[in-house]
Short mmCIF file of C-alpha atoms in Angstrom, two decimals:
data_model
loop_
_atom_site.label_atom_id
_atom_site.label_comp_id
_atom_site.label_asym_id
_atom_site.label_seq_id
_atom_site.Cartn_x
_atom_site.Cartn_y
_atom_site.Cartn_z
CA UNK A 1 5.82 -9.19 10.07
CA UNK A 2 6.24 -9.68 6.39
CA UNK A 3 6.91 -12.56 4.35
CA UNK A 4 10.66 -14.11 3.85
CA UNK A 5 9.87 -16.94 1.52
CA UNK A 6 7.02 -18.02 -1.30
CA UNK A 7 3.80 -19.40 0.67
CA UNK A 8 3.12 -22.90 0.67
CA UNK A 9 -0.20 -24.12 -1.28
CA UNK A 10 -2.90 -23.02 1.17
CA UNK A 11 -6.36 -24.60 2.01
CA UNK A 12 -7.60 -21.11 1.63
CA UNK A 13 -9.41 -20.55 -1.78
CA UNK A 14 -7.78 -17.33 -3.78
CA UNK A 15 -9.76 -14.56 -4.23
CA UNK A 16 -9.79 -12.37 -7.61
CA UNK A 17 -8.59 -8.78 -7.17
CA UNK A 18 -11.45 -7.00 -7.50
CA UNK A 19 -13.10 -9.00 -4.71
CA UNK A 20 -11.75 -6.29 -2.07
CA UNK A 21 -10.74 -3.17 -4.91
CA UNK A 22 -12.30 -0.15 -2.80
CA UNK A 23 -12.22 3.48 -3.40
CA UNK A 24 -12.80 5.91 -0.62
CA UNK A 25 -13.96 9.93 -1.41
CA UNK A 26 -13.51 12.94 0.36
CA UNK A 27 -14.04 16.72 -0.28
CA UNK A 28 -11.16 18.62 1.15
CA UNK A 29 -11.82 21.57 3.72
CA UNK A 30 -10.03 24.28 5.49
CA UNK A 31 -9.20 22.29 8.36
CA UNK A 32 -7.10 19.58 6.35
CA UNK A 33 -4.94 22.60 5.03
CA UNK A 34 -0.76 22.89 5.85
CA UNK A 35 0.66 26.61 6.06
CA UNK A 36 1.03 27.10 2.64
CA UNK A 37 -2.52 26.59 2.13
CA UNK A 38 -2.69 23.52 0.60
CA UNK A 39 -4.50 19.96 1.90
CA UNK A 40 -1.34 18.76 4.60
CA UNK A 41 -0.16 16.00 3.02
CA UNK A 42 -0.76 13.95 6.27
CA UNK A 43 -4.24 14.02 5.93
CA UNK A 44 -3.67 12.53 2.18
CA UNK A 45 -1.45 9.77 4.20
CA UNK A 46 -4.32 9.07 6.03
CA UNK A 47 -6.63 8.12 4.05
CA UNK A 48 -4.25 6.26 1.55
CA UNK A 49 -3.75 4.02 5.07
CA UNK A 50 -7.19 3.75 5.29
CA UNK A 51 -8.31 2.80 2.03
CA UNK A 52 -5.69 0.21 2.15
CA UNK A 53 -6.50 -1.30 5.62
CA UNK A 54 -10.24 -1.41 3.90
CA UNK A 55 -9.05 -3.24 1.16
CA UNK A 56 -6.59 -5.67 3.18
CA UNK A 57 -9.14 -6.29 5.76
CA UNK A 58 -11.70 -7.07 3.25
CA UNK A 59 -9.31 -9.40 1.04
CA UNK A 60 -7.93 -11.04 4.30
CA UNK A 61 -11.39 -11.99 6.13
CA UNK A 62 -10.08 -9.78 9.10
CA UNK A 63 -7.75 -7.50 10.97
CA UNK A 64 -4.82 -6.61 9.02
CA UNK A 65 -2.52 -4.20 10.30
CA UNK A 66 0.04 -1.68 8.30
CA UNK A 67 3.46 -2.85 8.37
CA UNK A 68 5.12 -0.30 6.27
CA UNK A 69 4.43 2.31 3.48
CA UNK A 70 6.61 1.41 0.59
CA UNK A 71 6.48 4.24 -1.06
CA UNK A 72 4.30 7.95 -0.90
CA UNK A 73 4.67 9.57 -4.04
CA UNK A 74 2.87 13.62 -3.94
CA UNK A 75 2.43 14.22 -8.31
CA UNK A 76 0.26 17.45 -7.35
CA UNK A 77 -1.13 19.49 -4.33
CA UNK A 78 -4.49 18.97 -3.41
CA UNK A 79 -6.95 22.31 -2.74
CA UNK A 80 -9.93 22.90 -0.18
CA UNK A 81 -12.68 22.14 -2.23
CA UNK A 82 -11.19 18.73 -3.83
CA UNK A 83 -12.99 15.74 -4.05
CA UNK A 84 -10.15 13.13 -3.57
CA UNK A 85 -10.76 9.49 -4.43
CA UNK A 86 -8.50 6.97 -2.99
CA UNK A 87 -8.58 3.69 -4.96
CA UNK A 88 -7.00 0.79 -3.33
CA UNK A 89 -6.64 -2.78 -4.54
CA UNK A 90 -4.18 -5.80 -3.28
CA UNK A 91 -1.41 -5.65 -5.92
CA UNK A 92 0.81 -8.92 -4.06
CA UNK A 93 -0.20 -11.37 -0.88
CA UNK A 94 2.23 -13.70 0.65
CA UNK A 95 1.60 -16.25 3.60
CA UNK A 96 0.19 -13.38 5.97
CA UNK A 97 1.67 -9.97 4.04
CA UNK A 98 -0.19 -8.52 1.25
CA UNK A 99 0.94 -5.32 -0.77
CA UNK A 100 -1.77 -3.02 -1.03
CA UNK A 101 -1.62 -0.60 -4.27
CA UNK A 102 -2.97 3.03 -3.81
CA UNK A 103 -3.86 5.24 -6.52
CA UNK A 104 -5.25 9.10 -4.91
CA UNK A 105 -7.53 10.94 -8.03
CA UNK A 106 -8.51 14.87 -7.13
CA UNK A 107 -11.07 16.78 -8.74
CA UNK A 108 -13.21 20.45 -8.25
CA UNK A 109 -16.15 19.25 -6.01
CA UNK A 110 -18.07 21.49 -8.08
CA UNK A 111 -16.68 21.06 -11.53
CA UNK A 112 -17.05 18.55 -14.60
CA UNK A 113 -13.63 18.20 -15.57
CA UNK A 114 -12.32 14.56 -14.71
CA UNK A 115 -9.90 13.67 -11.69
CA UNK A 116 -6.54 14.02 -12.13
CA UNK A 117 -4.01 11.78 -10.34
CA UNK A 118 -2.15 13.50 -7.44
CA UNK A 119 -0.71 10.67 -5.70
CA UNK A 120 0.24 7.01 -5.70
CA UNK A 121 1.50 4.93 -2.38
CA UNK A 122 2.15 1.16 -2.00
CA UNK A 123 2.12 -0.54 1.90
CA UNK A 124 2.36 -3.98 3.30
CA UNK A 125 -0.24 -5.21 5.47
CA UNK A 126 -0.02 -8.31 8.05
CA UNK A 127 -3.19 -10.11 8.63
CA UNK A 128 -3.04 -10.90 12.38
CA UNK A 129 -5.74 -12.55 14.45
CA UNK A 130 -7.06 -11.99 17.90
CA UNK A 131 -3.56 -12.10 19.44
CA UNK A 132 -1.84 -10.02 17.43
CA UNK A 133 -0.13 -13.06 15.67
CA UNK A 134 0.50 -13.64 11.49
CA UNK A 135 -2.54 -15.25 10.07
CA UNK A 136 -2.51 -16.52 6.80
CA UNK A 137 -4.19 -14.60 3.73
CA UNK A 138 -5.96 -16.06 0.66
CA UNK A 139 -3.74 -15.66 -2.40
CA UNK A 140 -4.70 -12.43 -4.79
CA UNK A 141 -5.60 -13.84 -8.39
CA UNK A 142 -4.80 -11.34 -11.05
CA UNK A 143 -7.83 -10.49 -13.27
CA UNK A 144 -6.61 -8.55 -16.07
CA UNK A 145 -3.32 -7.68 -17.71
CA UNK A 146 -3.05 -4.73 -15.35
CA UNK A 147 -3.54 -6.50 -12.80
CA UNK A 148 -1.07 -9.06 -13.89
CA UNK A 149 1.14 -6.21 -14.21
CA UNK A 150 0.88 -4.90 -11.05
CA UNK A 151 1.50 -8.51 -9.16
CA UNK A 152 4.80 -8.66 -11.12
CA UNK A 153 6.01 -4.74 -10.13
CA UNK A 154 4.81 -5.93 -6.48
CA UNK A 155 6.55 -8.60 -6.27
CA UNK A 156 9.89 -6.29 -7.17
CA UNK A 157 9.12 -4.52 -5.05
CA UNK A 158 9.31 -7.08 -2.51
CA UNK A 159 12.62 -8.10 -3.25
CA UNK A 160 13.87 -5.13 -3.32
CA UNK A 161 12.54 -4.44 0.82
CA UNK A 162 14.12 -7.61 1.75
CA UNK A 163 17.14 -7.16 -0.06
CA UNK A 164 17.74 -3.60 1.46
CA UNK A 165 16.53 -4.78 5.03
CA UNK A 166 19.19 -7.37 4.28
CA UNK A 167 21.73 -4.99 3.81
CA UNK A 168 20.78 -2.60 6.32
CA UNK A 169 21.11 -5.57 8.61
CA UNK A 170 24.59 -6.94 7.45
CA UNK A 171 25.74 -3.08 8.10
CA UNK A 172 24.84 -2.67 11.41
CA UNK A 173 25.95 -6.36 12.36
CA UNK A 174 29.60 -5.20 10.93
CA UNK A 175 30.08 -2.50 12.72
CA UNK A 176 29.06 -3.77 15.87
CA UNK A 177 31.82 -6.39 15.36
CA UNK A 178 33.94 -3.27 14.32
CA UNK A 179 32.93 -1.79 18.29
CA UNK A 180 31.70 1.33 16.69
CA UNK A 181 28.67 2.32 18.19
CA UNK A 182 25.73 4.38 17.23
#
């Protein structure tokens, strides 16, 4: 569902990165807790996935859909009684993929000490339309250096997925030919 070359010049206009930036808050309670008593880290999943589809919806004009999760990184557990903030922004956007950048901030609901940074995620998205079919996206425009930065790391990133897919590919293909079965 993801992009395999650089888009064409579209007739859709660009839109600047903060155009569709979001950030989602919850406070953390008993019932989002794991066994050892901290918030599951499924729940955090969760809403990383949702503050993304927010942001790729709103940067696409429509349904977008989550085509993979690049990359879940846990820096800290999260308590009952956070207030998490899940800011998401469109780092990358291809023909129909964009990469969505995810940054999770937790602080003491009833504390003034700043948010710390517990988590970080990066997922594709495929804008689809009514059929379920690639639709194409407007490009992202990078606003500051940051954002610059993070256009450059995405697109990395991105060659880095389709070079392992690649691989992955070429491996099985081989030892099919090979008759060993999996």
């Amino acid at each position: 569902m993801t992009d395999q070359a650089p888009r064409p010049e579209s007739d859709i206009p660009g839109k600047p990165t903060a155009a569709s930036r979001t950030t989602l808050s919850h406070i953390m309670t008993g019932s989002d807790t794991n066994l050892l008593g901290t918030v599951h880290g499924g729940v955090i999943m969760k809403l990383v996935d949702d503050a993304a589809g927010a942001v790729a919806g709103r940067h696409s004009g429509g349904p977008a859909v989550t085509a993979s999760m690049d990359e879940m990184v846990f820096l800290e557990p999260v308590r009952v009684g956070d207030l998490v903030h899940v800011r998401a922004q469109v780092n990358w956007t291809g023909r129909s993929s964009m990469e969505v950048g995810v940054r999770v901030m937790a602080e003491r609901w009833n504390e003034s000490t700043p948010a710390t940074q517990v988590g970080s995620a990066y997922l594709v998205f495929a804008a689809v339309d009514a059929d379920g079919r690639p639709r194409p996206v407007p490009q992202v425009i990078p606003e500051t250096e940051r954002d610059k930065r993070r256009y450059q790391e995405a697109q990395i990133r991105r060659t880095h997925r389709l070079a392992r897919r690649r691989a992955i590919r070429e491996l099985r293909e081989k030892r099919i030919a090979e008759g060993i079965a999996d």
